[in-house]
């Protein structure tokens, strides 16, 4: 199992959208890991649950929240030394073929968050959450999944023990960002939080998460905006032992509603349409950079 945290501390840069696109790519194409269809889990760590909602609908998310079957609920039981069954906490998005073009959507699994319950968990257990994630949650996930995608919230700091634990225990971090002055200025804070997360992993005697790279979103490489900021982004990435992905995601009007309740995710790929090639390339590059698949020989 490999876990990938999608994180940028700036809001609205496309964390949830990228999570959805990656989840979609890995679950519904010919991607195989160890010669079988990859088993994908999306853990939504944002109280807004935008990616969980887009994948399985608001009704299912609310139902699981009501029963305490959320990532915070699971961690609480694990910290208390109980032996919950992971499958009770997983919402299944079943395989189906959809849309006019009969696009096949693979099966995947989703775990939402409960914002209030998370706060209570954080107040009570603080950094014990990191240890519980490493020692108890991770072994459960190892058995059941090939790739775990973690959709992180924005505006976190080290008192947000739950998202910090998710970041610290991830194998990889990818950072969607826009080539704009405002997101560039906010990057330093993001890097600082990633360093905190890496420190927490080291402190727990574990492998620290690797910042794989920045993925440019809403990017048109012909614009002045891009020319002005791309170089600076590369420098900042390099200073933080990272890089900017070769591939990027263009601004897509269809994606503007991707994490909206009104748009069912099943139609997203169809609406992304001609841009889907970019999604495929970004996903493949991520898989290669994270060592999920072998790098195409170049
Ligand atoms: N490439 C794109 N082209 C056009 N719109 C996009 C693109 N990527 C994301 N969006 C839109 O931008 C908005 C923010 O995206 P998203 O919710 O994925 O960001 P986020 O980083 O998860 O936000 P938050 O910090 O609130 O969790 C959404 O309305 C989304 O549909
Ligand atoms: Mg989001």
Short mmCIF file of C-alpha atoms and ligand atoms in Angstrom, two decimals:
data_model
loop_
_atom_site.label_atom_id
_atom_site.label_comp_id
_atom_site.label_asym_id
_atom_site.label_seq_id
_atom_site.Cartn_x
_atom_site.Cartn_y
_atom_site.Cartn_z
CA UNK A 1 0.00 0.00 0.00
CA UNK A 2 1.11 3.51 -0.76
CA UNK A 3 -0.62 6.55 0.64
CA UNK A 4 -0.56 9.89 -1.12
CA UNK A 5 -1.64 13.08 0.63
CA UNK A 6 -2.97 15.83 -1.62
CA UNK A 7 -2.10 19.00 0.25
CA UNK A 8 -1.69 22.71 -0.19
CA UNK A 9 -2.47 24.93 2.77
CA UNK A 10 -4.04 27.46 0.42
CA UNK A 11 -7.76 26.96 -0.15
CA UNK A 12 -9.39 26.39 -3.51
CA UNK A 13 -6.30 25.37 -5.48
CA UNK A 14 -7.77 22.02 -6.53
CA UNK A 15 -6.89 19.50 -3.79
CA UNK A 16 -10.28 17.83 -3.86
CA UNK A 17 -10.53 17.98 -7.64
CA UNK A 18 -7.10 16.40 -8.04
CA UNK A 19 -8.01 13.73 -5.47
CA UNK A 20 -11.14 12.89 -7.47
CA UNK A 21 -9.31 12.78 -10.77
CA UNK A 22 -6.55 10.56 -9.38
CA UNK A 23 -9.08 8.26 -7.70
CA UNK A 24 -11.01 8.04 -10.93
CA UNK A 25 -7.91 7.35 -12.98
CA UNK A 26 -6.53 4.63 -10.73
CA UNK A 27 -9.84 2.87 -10.20
CA UNK A 28 -11.31 2.92 -13.65
CA UNK A 29 -8.60 2.42 -16.20
CA UNK A 30 -6.34 -0.44 -17.02
CA UNK A 31 -4.02 0.52 -14.17
CA UNK A 32 -2.94 -2.65 -12.45
CA UNK A 33 -0.80 -3.06 -9.40
CA UNK A 34 0.68 -6.46 -8.74
CA UNK A 35 -1.22 -7.69 -11.80
CA UNK A 36 -4.65 -6.84 -10.55
CA UNK A 37 -6.99 -3.87 -10.63
CA UNK A 38 -5.77 -1.40 -8.04
CA UNK A 39 -7.81 -1.18 -4.84
CA UNK A 40 -8.30 2.52 -4.11
CA UNK A 41 -9.45 4.26 -0.95
CA UNK A 42 -10.14 7.99 -0.67
CA UNK A 43 -10.00 9.35 2.88
CA UNK A 44 -11.57 12.80 3.02
CA UNK A 45 -10.04 14.71 5.93
CA UNK A 46 -11.85 17.96 5.25
CA UNK A 47 -14.97 18.62 7.33
CA UNK A 48 -16.58 19.84 4.11
CA UNK A 49 -16.28 16.28 2.74
CA UNK A 50 -16.31 17.63 -0.79
CA UNK A 51 -14.52 14.71 -2.43
CA UNK A 52 -16.41 12.08 -0.39
CA UNK A 53 -19.69 13.75 -1.33
CA UNK A 54 -18.77 13.99 -4.99
CA UNK A 55 -17.91 10.28 -5.05
CA UNK A 56 -20.71 8.67 -3.08
CA UNK A 57 -23.30 11.41 -2.50
CA UNK A 58 -24.33 13.44 0.50
CA UNK A 59 -26.89 10.95 1.80
CA UNK A 60 -24.32 8.19 2.23
CA UNK A 61 -21.82 10.57 3.84
CA UNK A 62 -24.41 11.83 6.36
CA UNK A 63 -25.55 8.31 7.13
CA UNK A 64 -21.99 7.19 7.95
CA UNK A 65 -21.41 10.33 10.01
CA UNK A 66 -24.56 9.68 12.05
CA UNK A 67 -23.28 6.21 12.90
CA UNK A 68 -19.78 7.47 13.77
CA UNK A 69 -18.35 5.50 10.84
CA UNK A 70 -15.81 8.15 9.89
CA UNK A 71 -12.01 8.31 9.94
CA UNK A 72 -12.06 10.10 13.32
CA UNK A 73 -14.49 7.49 14.69
CA UNK A 74 -12.24 4.67 13.53
CA UNK A 75 -9.14 6.26 15.05
CA UNK A 76 -10.93 6.79 18.34
CA UNK A 77 -11.78 3.09 18.60
CA UNK A 78 -8.23 2.11 17.63
CA UNK A 79 -6.75 4.44 20.27
CA UNK A 80 -9.08 2.92 22.84
CA UNK A 81 -7.64 -0.50 22.01
CA UNK A 82 -10.82 -1.79 20.40
CA UNK A 83 -10.83 -3.93 17.27
CA UNK A 84 -13.24 -2.35 14.81
CA UNK A 85 -13.79 -3.90 11.42
CA UNK A 86 -12.39 -1.63 8.68
CA UNK A 87 -15.10 -2.64 6.21
CA UNK A 88 -17.80 -1.06 8.43
CA UNK A 89 -16.16 2.32 7.79
CA UNK A 90 -15.90 2.05 4.02
CA UNK A 91 -18.50 3.47 1.65
CA UNK A 92 -18.33 1.60 -1.64
CA UNK A 93 -18.66 3.30 -4.95
CA UNK A 94 -19.59 0.39 -7.15
CA UNK A 95 -18.38 -0.18 -10.64
CA UNK A 96 -20.71 0.98 -13.34
CA UNK A 97 -20.79 2.14 -16.89
CA UNK A 98 -22.20 5.58 -17.36
CA UNK A 99 -22.90 8.43 -19.73
CA UNK A 100 -23.51 8.53 -23.43
CA UNK A 101 -20.01 7.34 -24.13
CA UNK A 102 -20.35 4.42 -21.74
CA UNK A 103 -17.39 5.38 -19.63
CA UNK A 104 -16.59 2.60 -17.18
CA UNK A 105 -16.11 3.75 -13.59
CA UNK A 106 -14.24 1.38 -11.38
CA UNK A 107 -15.13 0.38 -7.88
CA UNK A 108 -13.49 2.35 -5.13
CA UNK A 109 -13.96 3.05 -1.46
CA UNK A 110 -14.46 6.26 0.50
CA UNK A 111 -14.06 7.22 4.15
CA UNK A 112 -15.50 10.59 5.22
CA UNK A 113 -14.74 12.80 8.23
CA UNK A 114 -16.98 14.24 10.93
CA UNK A 115 -15.78 17.77 11.70
CA UNK A 116 -17.11 18.00 15.28
CA UNK A 117 -16.04 14.49 16.19
CA UNK A 118 -12.58 15.25 14.78
CA UNK A 119 -12.26 18.28 17.04
CA UNK A 120 -13.21 16.24 20.08
CA UNK A 121 -10.73 13.53 19.11
CA UNK A 122 -7.97 16.12 18.64
CA UNK A 123 -8.66 17.75 22.01
CA UNK A 124 -8.59 14.44 23.82
CA UNK A 125 -5.79 12.54 22.15
CA UNK A 126 -3.60 15.20 20.51
CA UNK A 127 -0.44 13.71 19.02
CA UNK A 128 -1.41 10.21 20.06
CA UNK A 129 -3.38 10.29 16.81
CA UNK A 130 -0.15 10.09 14.79
CA UNK A 131 1.01 7.04 16.71
CA UNK A 132 -2.40 5.36 16.37
CA UNK A 133 -2.39 6.03 12.64
CA UNK A 134 1.09 4.52 12.19
CA UNK A 135 0.62 1.57 14.53
CA UNK A 136 -3.04 0.64 14.21
CA UNK A 137 -4.73 2.24 11.21
CA UNK A 138 -1.91 1.77 8.72
CA UNK A 139 -1.68 -2.03 9.14
CA UNK A 140 -5.44 -2.26 8.45
CA UNK A 141 -5.10 -0.15 5.30
CA UNK A 142 -2.04 -2.14 4.16
CA UNK A 143 -4.08 -5.30 4.00
CA UNK A 144 -7.03 -3.87 2.13
CA UNK A 145 -5.70 -1.30 -0.35
CA UNK A 146 -3.06 -0.58 -2.96
CA UNK A 147 -3.42 3.20 -3.00
CA UNK A 148 -4.87 5.44 -0.30
CA UNK A 149 -5.52 9.03 -1.38
CA UNK A 150 -5.82 11.58 1.42
CA UNK A 151 -7.74 14.75 0.62
CA UNK A 152 -6.48 17.36 3.13
CA UNK A 153 -8.20 20.56 4.22
CA UNK A 154 -6.68 24.04 3.80
CA UNK A 155 -5.60 26.39 6.58
CA UNK A 156 -4.27 23.80 8.98
CA UNK A 157 -1.56 24.21 11.59
CA UNK A 158 0.10 21.89 14.04
CA UNK A 159 -2.84 21.98 16.44
CA UNK A 160 -4.93 20.20 13.81
CA UNK A 161 -3.72 16.82 14.94
CA UNK A 162 -5.91 14.75 12.61
CA UNK A 163 -4.88 16.25 9.26
CA UNK A 164 -1.31 16.56 10.59
CA UNK A 165 -1.39 12.82 11.37
CA UNK A 166 -2.66 12.08 7.86
CA UNK A 167 0.20 14.13 6.39
CA UNK A 168 2.84 12.64 8.70
CA UNK A 169 1.87 9.05 8.00
CA UNK A 170 1.58 9.43 4.21
CA UNK A 171 4.28 7.97 1.99
CA UNK A 172 4.02 10.83 -0.48
CA UNK A 173 2.66 14.36 -0.65
CA UNK A 174 1.60 16.06 -3.87
CA UNK A 175 0.76 19.76 -3.91
CA UNK A 176 -1.66 21.17 -6.45
CA UNK A 177 -1.02 24.83 -7.04
CA UNK A 178 -1.86 27.60 -9.46
CA UNK A 179 0.82 29.62 -11.20
CA UNK A 180 -0.29 32.87 -9.57
CA UNK A 181 1.32 35.36 -7.24
CA UNK A 182 -1.16 34.72 -4.46
CA UNK A 183 -0.63 30.95 -4.33
CA UNK A 184 3.10 31.42 -4.71
CA UNK A 185 3.16 33.64 -1.62
CA UNK A 186 1.19 31.06 0.33
CA UNK A 187 3.57 28.23 -0.54
CA UNK A 188 6.06 28.93 2.23
CA UNK A 189 3.45 28.11 4.86
CA UNK A 190 2.62 24.89 3.03
CA UNK A 191 6.27 23.85 3.00
CA UNK A 192 6.56 24.67 6.71
CA UNK A 193 3.61 22.45 7.55
CA UNK A 194 5.05 19.65 5.43
CA UNK A 195 8.33 20.00 7.34
CA UNK A 196 6.39 19.77 10.62
CA UNK A 197 4.68 16.62 9.37
CA UNK A 198 8.02 15.13 8.35
CA UNK A 199 9.41 15.98 11.79
CA UNK A 200 6.50 14.22 13.48
CA UNK A 201 7.18 11.08 11.41
CA UNK A 202 10.86 11.13 12.36
CA UNK A 203 9.94 11.61 15.99
CA UNK A 204 7.74 8.53 15.78
CA UNK A 205 10.74 6.64 14.35
CA UNK A 206 9.06 6.25 10.96
CA UNK A 207 9.88 7.04 7.37
CA UNK A 208 9.01 10.65 6.65
CA UNK A 209 6.59 11.54 3.83
CA UNK A 210 8.28 12.60 0.62
CA UNK A 211 7.10 15.78 -1.07
CA UNK A 212 6.88 14.43 -4.61
CA UNK A 213 6.11 17.67 -6.35
CA UNK A 214 3.90 20.57 -7.25
CA UNK A 215 1.17 19.90 -9.80
CA UNK A 216 0.14 23.01 -11.66
CA UNK A 217 -3.65 23.34 -11.86
CA UNK A 218 -5.77 25.79 -13.84
CA UNK A 219 -2.68 26.36 -15.95
CA UNK A 220 -2.43 27.65 -19.48
CA UNK A 221 1.20 27.57 -20.45
CA UNK A 222 0.74 30.20 -23.16
CA UNK A 223 -0.25 32.92 -20.72
CA UNK A 224 1.80 35.70 -19.19
CA UNK A 225 0.59 34.47 -15.81
CA UNK A 226 2.37 31.17 -16.41
CA UNK A 227 5.55 32.73 -17.75
CA UNK A 228 5.70 35.08 -14.78
CA UNK A 229 5.38 32.44 -12.10
CA UNK A 230 6.44 29.04 -13.44
CA UNK A 231 10.15 29.71 -13.01
CA UNK A 232 9.73 30.94 -9.46
CA UNK A 233 7.61 27.90 -8.61
CA UNK A 234 10.36 25.61 -9.90
CA UNK A 235 12.94 27.42 -7.78
CA UNK A 236 10.76 27.20 -4.65
CA UNK A 237 10.13 23.51 -5.29
CA UNK A 238 13.86 22.88 -5.75
CA UNK A 239 14.68 24.69 -2.50
CA UNK A 240 12.35 22.25 -0.78
CA UNK A 241 13.82 19.08 -2.31
CA UNK A 242 10.96 18.85 -4.72
CA UNK A 243 10.01 19.68 -8.29
CA UNK A 244 7.20 20.82 -10.54
CA UNK A 245 5.49 18.02 -12.48
CA UNK A 246 6.18 17.91 -16.24
CA UNK A 247 2.44 17.57 -16.79
CA UNK A 248 -0.26 19.99 -15.64
CA UNK A 249 -4.03 20.50 -15.56
CA UNK A 250 -5.56 23.19 -17.74
CA UNK A 251 -8.37 25.49 -16.68
CA UNK A 252 -11.47 23.51 -17.58
CA UNK A 253 -14.89 25.12 -17.39
CA UNK A 254 -16.32 21.65 -16.73
CA UNK A 255 -14.16 21.30 -13.66
CA UNK A 256 -15.42 24.51 -12.14
CA UNK A 257 -18.30 22.47 -10.73
CA UNK A 258 -16.39 19.26 -10.08
CA UNK A 259 -16.76 19.29 -6.33
CA UNK A 260 -20.24 20.75 -6.42
CA UNK A 261 -23.02 18.58 -5.07
CA UNK A 262 -24.98 19.39 -8.17
CA UNK A 263 -22.56 17.56 -10.38
CA UNK A 264 -22.37 13.84 -9.97
CA UNK A 265 -18.84 12.67 -10.32
CA UNK A 266 -19.84 10.06 -12.87
CA UNK A 267 -20.32 12.82 -15.41
CA UNK A 268 -17.13 14.58 -14.55
CA UNK A 269 -14.93 12.60 -16.84
CA UNK A 270 -17.29 13.03 -19.73
CA UNK A 271 -17.47 16.75 -19.09
CA UNK A 272 -13.72 17.04 -18.72
CA UNK A 273 -13.71 15.71 -22.25
CA UNK A 274 -10.74 16.90 -24.29
CA UNK A 275 -8.84 17.72 -21.12
CA UNK A 276 -8.90 14.14 -20.00
CA UNK A 277 -5.61 13.50 -21.70
CA UNK A 278 -4.01 15.90 -19.23
CA UNK A 279 -5.59 14.05 -16.32
CA UNK A 280 -4.21 10.79 -17.64
CA UNK A 281 -0.71 12.22 -18.05
CA UNK A 282 -0.67 13.84 -14.60
CA UNK A 283 -1.90 10.61 -12.98
CA UNK A 284 0.69 8.54 -14.79
CA UNK A 285 3.45 10.92 -13.83
CA UNK A 286 2.32 10.74 -10.22
CA UNK A 287 2.29 6.94 -10.34
CA UNK A 288 5.80 6.90 -11.76
CA UNK A 289 7.19 9.44 -9.35
CA UNK A 290 5.72 7.54 -6.41
CA UNK A 291 7.08 4.25 -7.76
CA UNK A 292 3.58 2.78 -8.09
CA UNK A 293 4.39 1.73 -11.63
CA UNK A 294 7.67 1.44 -13.45
CA UNK A 295 8.88 4.55 -15.22
CA UNK A 296 8.38 4.36 -18.93
CA UNK A 297 11.85 3.87 -20.39
CA UNK A 298 13.24 7.09 -21.72
N1 LIG B 1 -8.54 22.82 -13.57
C1 LIG B 1 -9.63 23.45 -13.13
N2 LIG B 1 -10.34 24.23 -13.96
C2 LIG B 1 -11.43 24.90 -13.54
N3 LIG B 1 -11.90 24.85 -12.30
C3 LIG B 1 -11.24 24.09 -11.41
C4 LIG B 1 -10.07 23.34 -11.77
N4 LIG B 1 -9.64 22.69 -10.66
C5 LIG B 1 -10.49 22.99 -9.68
N5 LIG B 1 -11.45 23.83 -10.10
C6 LIG B 1 -12.55 24.44 -9.30
O1 LIG B 1 -11.97 25.29 -8.32
C7 LIG B 1 -12.68 25.21 -7.10
C8 LIG B 1 -11.76 24.75 -5.99
O2 LIG B 1 -11.37 23.42 -6.26
P1 LIG B 1 -11.24 22.33 -5.11
O3 LIG B 1 -12.47 22.29 -4.28
O4 LIG B 1 -10.79 21.09 -5.74
O5 LIG B 1 -10.06 23.00 -4.29
P2 LIG B 1 -9.55 22.63 -2.84
O6 LIG B 1 -8.11 22.98 -2.81
O7 LIG B 1 -9.92 21.24 -2.50
O8 LIG B 1 -10.40 23.63 -1.96
P3 LIG B 1 -10.52 23.64 -0.36
O9 LIG B 1 -9.27 24.28 0.12
O10 LIG B 1 -11.76 24.44 -0.11
O11 LIG B 1 -10.65 22.20 0.07
C9 LIG B 1 -13.82 24.24 -7.33
O12 LIG B 1 -14.96 24.96 -7.69
C10 LIG B 1 -13.32 23.40 -8.49
O13 LIG B 1 -14.37 22.81 -9.19
MG1 LIG B 2 -10.94 20.48 -0.85
#
